[in-house]
mmCIF file of C-alpha atoms in Angstrom:
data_model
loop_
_atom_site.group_PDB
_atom_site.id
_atom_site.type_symbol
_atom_site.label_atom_id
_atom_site.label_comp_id
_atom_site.label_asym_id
_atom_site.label_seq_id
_atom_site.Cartn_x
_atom_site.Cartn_y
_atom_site.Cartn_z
ATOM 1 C CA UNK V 136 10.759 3.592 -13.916
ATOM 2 C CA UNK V 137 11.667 2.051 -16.812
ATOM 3 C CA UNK V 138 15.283 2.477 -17.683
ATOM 4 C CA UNK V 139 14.308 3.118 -21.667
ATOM 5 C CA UNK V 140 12.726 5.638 -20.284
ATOM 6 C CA UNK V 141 14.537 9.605 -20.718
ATOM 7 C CA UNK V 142 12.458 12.861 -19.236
ATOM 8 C CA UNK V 143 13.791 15.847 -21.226
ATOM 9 C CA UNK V 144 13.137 19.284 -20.086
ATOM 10 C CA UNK V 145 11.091 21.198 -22.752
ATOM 11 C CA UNK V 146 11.288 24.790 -23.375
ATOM 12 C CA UNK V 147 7.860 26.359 -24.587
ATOM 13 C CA UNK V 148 6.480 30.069 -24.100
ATOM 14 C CA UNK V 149 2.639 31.037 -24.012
ATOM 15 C CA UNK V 150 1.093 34.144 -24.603
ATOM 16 C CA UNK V 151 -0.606 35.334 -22.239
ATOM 17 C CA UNK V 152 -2.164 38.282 -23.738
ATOM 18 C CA UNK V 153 -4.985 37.492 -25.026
ATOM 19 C CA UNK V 154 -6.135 35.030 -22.021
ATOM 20 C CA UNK V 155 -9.196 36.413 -20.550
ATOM 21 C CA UNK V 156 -9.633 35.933 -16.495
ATOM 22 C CA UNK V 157 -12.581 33.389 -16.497
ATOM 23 C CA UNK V 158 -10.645 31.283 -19.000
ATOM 24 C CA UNK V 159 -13.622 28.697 -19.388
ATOM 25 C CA UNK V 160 -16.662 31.480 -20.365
ATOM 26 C CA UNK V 161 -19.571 31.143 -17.555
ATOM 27 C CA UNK V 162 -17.958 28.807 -15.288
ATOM 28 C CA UNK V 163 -16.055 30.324 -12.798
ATOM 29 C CA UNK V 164 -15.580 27.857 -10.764
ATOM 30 C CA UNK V 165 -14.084 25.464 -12.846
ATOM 31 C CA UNK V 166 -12.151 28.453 -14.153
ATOM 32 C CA UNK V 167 -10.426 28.342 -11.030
ATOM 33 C CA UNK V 168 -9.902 24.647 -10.440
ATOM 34 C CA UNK V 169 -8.061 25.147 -13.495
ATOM 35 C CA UNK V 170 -6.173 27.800 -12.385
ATOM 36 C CA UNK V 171 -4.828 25.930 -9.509
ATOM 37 C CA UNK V 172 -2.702 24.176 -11.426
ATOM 38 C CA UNK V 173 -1.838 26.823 -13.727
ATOM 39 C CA UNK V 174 -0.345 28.644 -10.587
ATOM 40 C CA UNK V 175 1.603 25.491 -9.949
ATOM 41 C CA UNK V 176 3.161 25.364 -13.614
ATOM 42 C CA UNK V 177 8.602 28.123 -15.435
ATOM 43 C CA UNK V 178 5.527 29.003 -17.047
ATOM 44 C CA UNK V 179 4.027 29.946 -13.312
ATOM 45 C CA UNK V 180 5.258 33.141 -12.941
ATOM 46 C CA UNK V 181 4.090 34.652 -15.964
ATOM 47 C CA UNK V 182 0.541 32.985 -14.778
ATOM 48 C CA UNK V 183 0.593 35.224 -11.981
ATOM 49 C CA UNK V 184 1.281 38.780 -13.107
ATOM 50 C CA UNK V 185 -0.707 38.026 -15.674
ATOM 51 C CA UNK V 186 -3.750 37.350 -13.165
ATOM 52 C CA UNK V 187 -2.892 39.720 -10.810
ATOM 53 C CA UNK V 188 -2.398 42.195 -13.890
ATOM 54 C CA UNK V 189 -6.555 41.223 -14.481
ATOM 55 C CA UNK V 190 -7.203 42.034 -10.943
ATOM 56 C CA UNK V 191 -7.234 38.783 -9.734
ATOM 57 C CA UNK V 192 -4.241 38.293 -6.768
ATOM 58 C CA UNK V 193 -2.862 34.992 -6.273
ATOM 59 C CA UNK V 194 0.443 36.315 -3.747
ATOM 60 C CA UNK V 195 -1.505 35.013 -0.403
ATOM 61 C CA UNK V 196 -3.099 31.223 -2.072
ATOM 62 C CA UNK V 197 1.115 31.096 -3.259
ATOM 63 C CA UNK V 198 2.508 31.869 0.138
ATOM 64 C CA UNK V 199 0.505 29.834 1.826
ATOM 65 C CA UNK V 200 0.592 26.518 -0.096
ATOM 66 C CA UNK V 201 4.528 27.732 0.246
ATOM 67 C CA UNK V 202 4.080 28.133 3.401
ATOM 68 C CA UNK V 203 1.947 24.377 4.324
ATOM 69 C CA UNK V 204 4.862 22.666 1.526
ATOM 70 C CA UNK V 205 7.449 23.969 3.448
ATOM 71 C CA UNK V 206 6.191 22.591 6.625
ATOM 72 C CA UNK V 207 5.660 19.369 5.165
ATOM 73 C CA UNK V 208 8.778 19.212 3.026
ATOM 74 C CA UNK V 209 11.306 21.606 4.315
ATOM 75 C CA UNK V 210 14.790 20.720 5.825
ATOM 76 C CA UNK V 211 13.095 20.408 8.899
ATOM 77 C CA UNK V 212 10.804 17.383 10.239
ATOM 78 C CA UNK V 213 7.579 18.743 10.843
ATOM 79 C CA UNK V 214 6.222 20.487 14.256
ATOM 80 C CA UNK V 215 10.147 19.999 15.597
ATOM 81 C CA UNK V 216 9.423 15.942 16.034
ATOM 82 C CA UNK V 217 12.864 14.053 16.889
ATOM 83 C CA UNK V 218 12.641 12.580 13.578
ATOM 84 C CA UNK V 219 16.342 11.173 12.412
ATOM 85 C CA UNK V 220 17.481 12.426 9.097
ATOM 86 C CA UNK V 221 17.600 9.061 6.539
ATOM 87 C CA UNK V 222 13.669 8.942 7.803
ATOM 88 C CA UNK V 223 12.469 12.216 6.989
ATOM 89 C CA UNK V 224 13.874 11.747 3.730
ATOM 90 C CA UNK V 225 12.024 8.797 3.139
ATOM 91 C CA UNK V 226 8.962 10.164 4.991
ATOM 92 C CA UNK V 227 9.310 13.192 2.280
ATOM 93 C CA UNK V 228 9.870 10.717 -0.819
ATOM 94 C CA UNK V 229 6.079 9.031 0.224
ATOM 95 C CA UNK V 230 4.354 12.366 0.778
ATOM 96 C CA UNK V 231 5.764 13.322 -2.610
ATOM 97 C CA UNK V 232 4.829 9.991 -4.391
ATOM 98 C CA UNK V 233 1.407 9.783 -2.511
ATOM 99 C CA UNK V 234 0.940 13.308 -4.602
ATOM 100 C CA UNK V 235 2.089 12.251 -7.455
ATOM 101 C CA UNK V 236 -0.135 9.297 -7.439
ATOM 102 C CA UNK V 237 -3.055 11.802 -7.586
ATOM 103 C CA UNK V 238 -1.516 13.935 -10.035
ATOM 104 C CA UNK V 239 -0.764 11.119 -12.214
ATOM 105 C CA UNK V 240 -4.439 10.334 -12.284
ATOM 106 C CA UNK V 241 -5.488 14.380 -13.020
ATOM 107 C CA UNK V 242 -2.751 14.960 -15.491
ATOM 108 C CA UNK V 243 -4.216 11.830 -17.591
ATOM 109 C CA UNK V 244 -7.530 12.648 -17.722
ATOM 110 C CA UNK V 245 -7.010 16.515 -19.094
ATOM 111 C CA UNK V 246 -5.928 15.803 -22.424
ATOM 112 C CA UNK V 247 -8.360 13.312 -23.758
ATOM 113 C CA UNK V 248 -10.868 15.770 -21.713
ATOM 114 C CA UNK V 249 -13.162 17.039 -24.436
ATOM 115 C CA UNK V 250 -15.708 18.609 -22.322
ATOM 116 C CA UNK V 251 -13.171 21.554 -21.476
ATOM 117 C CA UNK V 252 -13.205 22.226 -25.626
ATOM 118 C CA UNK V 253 -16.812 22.274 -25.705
ATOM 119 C CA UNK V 254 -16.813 24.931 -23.036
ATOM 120 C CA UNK V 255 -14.646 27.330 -24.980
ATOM 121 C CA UNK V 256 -11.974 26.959 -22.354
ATOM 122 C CA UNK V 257 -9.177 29.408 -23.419
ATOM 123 C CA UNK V 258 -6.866 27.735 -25.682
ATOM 124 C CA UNK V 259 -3.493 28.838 -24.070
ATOM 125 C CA UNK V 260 -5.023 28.130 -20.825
ATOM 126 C CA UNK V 261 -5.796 24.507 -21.856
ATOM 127 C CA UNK V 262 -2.711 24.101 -23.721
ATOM 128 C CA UNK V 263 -0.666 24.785 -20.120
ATOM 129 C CA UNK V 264 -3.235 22.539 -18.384
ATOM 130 C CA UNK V 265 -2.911 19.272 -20.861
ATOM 131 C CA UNK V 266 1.012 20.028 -21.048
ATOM 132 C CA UNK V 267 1.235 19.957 -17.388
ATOM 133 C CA UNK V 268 -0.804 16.974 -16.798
ATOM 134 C CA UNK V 269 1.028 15.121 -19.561
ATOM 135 C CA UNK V 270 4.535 16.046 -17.773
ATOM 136 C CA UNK V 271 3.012 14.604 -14.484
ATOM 137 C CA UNK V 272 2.373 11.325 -16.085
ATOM 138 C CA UNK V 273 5.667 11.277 -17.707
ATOM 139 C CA UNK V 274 7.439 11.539 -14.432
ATOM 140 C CA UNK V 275 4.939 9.475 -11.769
ATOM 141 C CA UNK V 276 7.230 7.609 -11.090
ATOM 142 C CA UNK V 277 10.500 9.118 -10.277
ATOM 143 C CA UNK V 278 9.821 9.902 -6.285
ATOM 144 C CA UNK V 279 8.302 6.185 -5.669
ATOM 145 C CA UNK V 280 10.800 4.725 -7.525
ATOM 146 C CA UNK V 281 13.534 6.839 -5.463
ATOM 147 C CA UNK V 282 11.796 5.772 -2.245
ATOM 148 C CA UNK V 283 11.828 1.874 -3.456
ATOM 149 C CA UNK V 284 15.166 2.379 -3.862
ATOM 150 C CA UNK V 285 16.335 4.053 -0.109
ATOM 151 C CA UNK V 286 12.708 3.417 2.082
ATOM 152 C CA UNK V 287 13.546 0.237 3.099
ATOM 153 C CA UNK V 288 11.939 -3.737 2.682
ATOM 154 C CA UNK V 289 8.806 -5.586 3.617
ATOM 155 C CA UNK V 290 6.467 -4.406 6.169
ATOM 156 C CA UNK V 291 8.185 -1.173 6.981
ATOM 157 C CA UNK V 292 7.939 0.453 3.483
ATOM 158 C CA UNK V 293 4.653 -0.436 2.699
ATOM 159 C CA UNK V 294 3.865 1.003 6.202
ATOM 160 C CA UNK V 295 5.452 4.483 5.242
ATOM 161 C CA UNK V 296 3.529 4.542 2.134
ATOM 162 C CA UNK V 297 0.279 4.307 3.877
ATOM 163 C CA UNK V 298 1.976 7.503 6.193
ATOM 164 C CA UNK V 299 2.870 9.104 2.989
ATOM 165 C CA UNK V 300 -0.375 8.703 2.131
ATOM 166 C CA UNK V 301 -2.000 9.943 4.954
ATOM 167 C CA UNK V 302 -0.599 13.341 4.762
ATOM 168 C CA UNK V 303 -0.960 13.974 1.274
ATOM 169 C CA UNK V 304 -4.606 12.712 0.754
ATOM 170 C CA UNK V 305 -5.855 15.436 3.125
ATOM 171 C CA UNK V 306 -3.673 18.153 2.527
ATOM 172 C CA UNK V 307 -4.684 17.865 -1.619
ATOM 173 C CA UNK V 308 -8.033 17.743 -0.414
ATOM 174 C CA UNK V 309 -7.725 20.776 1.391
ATOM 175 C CA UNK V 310 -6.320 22.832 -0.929
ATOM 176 C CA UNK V 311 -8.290 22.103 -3.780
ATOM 177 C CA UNK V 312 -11.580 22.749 -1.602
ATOM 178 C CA UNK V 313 -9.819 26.177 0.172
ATOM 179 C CA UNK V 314 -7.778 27.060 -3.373
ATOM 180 C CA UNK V 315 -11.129 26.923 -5.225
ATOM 181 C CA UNK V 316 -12.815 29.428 -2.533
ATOM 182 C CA UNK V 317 -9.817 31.516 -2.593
ATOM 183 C CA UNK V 318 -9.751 31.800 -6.048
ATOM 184 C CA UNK V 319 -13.490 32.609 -6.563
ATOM 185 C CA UNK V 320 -13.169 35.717 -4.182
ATOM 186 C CA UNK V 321 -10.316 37.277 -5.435
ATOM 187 C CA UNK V 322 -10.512 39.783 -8.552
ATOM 188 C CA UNK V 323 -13.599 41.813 -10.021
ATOM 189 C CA UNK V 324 -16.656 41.030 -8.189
ATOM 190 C CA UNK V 325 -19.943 39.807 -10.154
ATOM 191 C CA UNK V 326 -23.556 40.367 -9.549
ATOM 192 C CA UNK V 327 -23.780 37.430 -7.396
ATOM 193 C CA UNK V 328 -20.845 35.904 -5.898
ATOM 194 C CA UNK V 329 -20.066 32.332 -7.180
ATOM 195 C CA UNK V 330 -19.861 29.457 -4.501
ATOM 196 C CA UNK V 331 -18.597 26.047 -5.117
ATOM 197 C CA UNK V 332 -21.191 23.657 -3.871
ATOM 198 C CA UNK V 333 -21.602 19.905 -4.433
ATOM 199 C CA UNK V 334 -24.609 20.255 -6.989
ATOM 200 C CA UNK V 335 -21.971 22.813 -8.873
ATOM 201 C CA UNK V 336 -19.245 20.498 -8.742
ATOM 202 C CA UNK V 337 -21.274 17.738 -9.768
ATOM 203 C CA UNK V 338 -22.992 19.274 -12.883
ATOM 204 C CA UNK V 339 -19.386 20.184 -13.929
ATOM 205 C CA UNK V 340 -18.699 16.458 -13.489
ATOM 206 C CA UNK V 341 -21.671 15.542 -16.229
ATOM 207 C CA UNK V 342 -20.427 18.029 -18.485
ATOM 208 C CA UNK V 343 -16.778 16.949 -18.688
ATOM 209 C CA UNK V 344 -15.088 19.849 -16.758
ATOM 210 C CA UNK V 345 -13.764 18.304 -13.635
ATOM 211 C CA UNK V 346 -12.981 14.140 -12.718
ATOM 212 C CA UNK V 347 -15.316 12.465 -11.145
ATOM 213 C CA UNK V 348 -14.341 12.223 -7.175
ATOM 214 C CA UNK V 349 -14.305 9.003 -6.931
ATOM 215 C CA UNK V 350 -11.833 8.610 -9.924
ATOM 216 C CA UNK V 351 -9.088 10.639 -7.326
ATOM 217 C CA UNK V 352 -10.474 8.610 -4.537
ATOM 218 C CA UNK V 353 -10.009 5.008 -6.236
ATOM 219 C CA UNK V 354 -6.617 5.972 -6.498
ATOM 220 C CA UNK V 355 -5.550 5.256 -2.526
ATOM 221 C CA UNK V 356 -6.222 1.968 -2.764
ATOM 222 C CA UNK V 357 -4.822 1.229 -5.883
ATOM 223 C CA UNK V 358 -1.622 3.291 -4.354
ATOM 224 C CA UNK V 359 -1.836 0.681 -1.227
ATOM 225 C CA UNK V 360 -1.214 -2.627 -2.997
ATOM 226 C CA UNK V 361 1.677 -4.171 -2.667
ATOM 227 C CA UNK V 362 2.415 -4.695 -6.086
ATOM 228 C CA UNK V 363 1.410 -1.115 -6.837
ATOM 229 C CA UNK V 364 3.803 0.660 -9.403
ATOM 230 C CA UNK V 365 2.927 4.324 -10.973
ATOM 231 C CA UNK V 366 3.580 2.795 -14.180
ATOM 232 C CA UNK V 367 0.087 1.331 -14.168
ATOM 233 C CA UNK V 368 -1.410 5.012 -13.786
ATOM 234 C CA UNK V 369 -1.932 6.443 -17.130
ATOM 235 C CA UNK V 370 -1.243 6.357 -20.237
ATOM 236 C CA UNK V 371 2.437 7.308 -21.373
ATOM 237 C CA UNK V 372 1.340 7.201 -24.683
ATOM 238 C CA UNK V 373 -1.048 9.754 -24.662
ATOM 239 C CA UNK V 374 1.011 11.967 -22.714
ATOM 240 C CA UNK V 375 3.868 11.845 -25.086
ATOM 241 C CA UNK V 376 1.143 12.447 -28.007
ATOM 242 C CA UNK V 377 -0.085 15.479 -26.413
ATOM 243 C CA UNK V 378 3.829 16.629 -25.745
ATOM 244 C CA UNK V 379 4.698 15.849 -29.325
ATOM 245 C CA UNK V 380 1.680 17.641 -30.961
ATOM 246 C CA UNK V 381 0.775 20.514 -28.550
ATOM 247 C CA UNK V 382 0.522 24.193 -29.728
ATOM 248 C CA UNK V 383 3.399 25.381 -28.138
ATOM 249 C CA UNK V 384 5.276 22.339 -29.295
ATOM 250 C CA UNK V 385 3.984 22.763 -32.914
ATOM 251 C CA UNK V 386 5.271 26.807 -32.469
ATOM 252 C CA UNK V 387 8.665 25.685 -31.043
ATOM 253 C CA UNK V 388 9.632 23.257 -34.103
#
């Protein structure tokens, strides 16, 4: 990380009132890709009453990714393996940066992502989206570089980074495949029950809703080079634009 570089917490409030519960109008299921990472947000909290206050419960997809997180990342190595201390924290420093890596790629894409203002998407909605992503690329780099600095030389690191990788890869895939389904069958109950297929996911693609797969996917081996930094993922820039000039930004000043 660059050592000019200083994250500052921001505090910003939404309101929520006036956010309907398919916050991008006739696409539900991109509604709920979005709202993945609107339950992962201080802000998070007020997401979920606020759902679950439209009928729409989020209490068992938050338990459980609690639940898989906590497995992965608790105080405890995971299924009870003999694992000695200084190497679960560096096994937990790669899963983390491994993440990161992909949320580095998400979060950059979101704000210059005009196909989710052609669809109408729900402006406080969006405005927690592109703030979110914008704070993941700001801070890419902070478990990778904390790994660099206790995981080890040579072989060996770059070893635990493909581990690191391993795990989280999967498990992201997972839940945004499982998350979407959840998501979809909670709350009221259309005509006909929306189901995230491939053709779905890829006409939301064309339209500018949701990356491209293979944008996420070029990211492992990108992650994998040696000379790999999360400094080359992104564009600070444009994250710190979208920080600067956001609607909750422009209402705090």
């Amino acid at each position: 990380m660059s050592a000019s570089h200083e994250i500052t917490p921001r505090r910003v409030a939404f309101d929520w009132s006036r956010t309907p519960l398919r916050c991008i109008p006739g696409e539900p299921t991109a509604t709920h890709v979005m709202g993945q990472k609107a339950t992962h947000s201080v802000q998070h909290t007020h997401v979920r009453e606020h759902l679950a206050g439209q009928r729409l419960d989020t209490a068992d997809f938050t338990q459980y990714v609690g639940f898989l997180f906590e497995r992965l990342l608790g105080e405890r190595p995971p299924l009870g393996a003999p694992i000695p201390e200084r190497e679960r924290v560096r096994f937990l420093l790669t899963v983390v940066a491994a993440i990161e890596q992909f949320t580095a790629v998400f979060g950059d894409r979101v704000p210059a992502a005009d196909g989710l203002d052609r669809a109408r998407a729900d402006e406080v909605m969006l405005d927690l989206l592109r703030r979110h992503g914008a704070e993941k690329v700001e801070h890419r780099a902070v478990a990778f570089d904390r790994y660099q600095h206790c995981g080890g030389t040579g072989t060996l690191r770059c070893a635990c980074r493909v581990a690191g990788m391993a795990v989280a890869a999967p498990v992201m895939l997972y839940l945004w495949i499982w998350g979407t389904a959840y998501l979809i069958r909670q709350g009221p109950r259309p005509a006909v029950l929306p189901r995230h297929s491939l053709a779905d996911h890829n006409r939301m693609v064309r339209t500018g809703l949701l990356p491209p797969r293979r944008e996420l996917g070029a990211a492992i081996p990108r992650y994998f080079r040696r000379t790999h930094h999360p400094s080359q993922e992104g564009s600070p820039s444009r994250a710190a634009e979208y920080l600067r000039g956001a609607p909750t930004a422009r209402a705090a000043s």
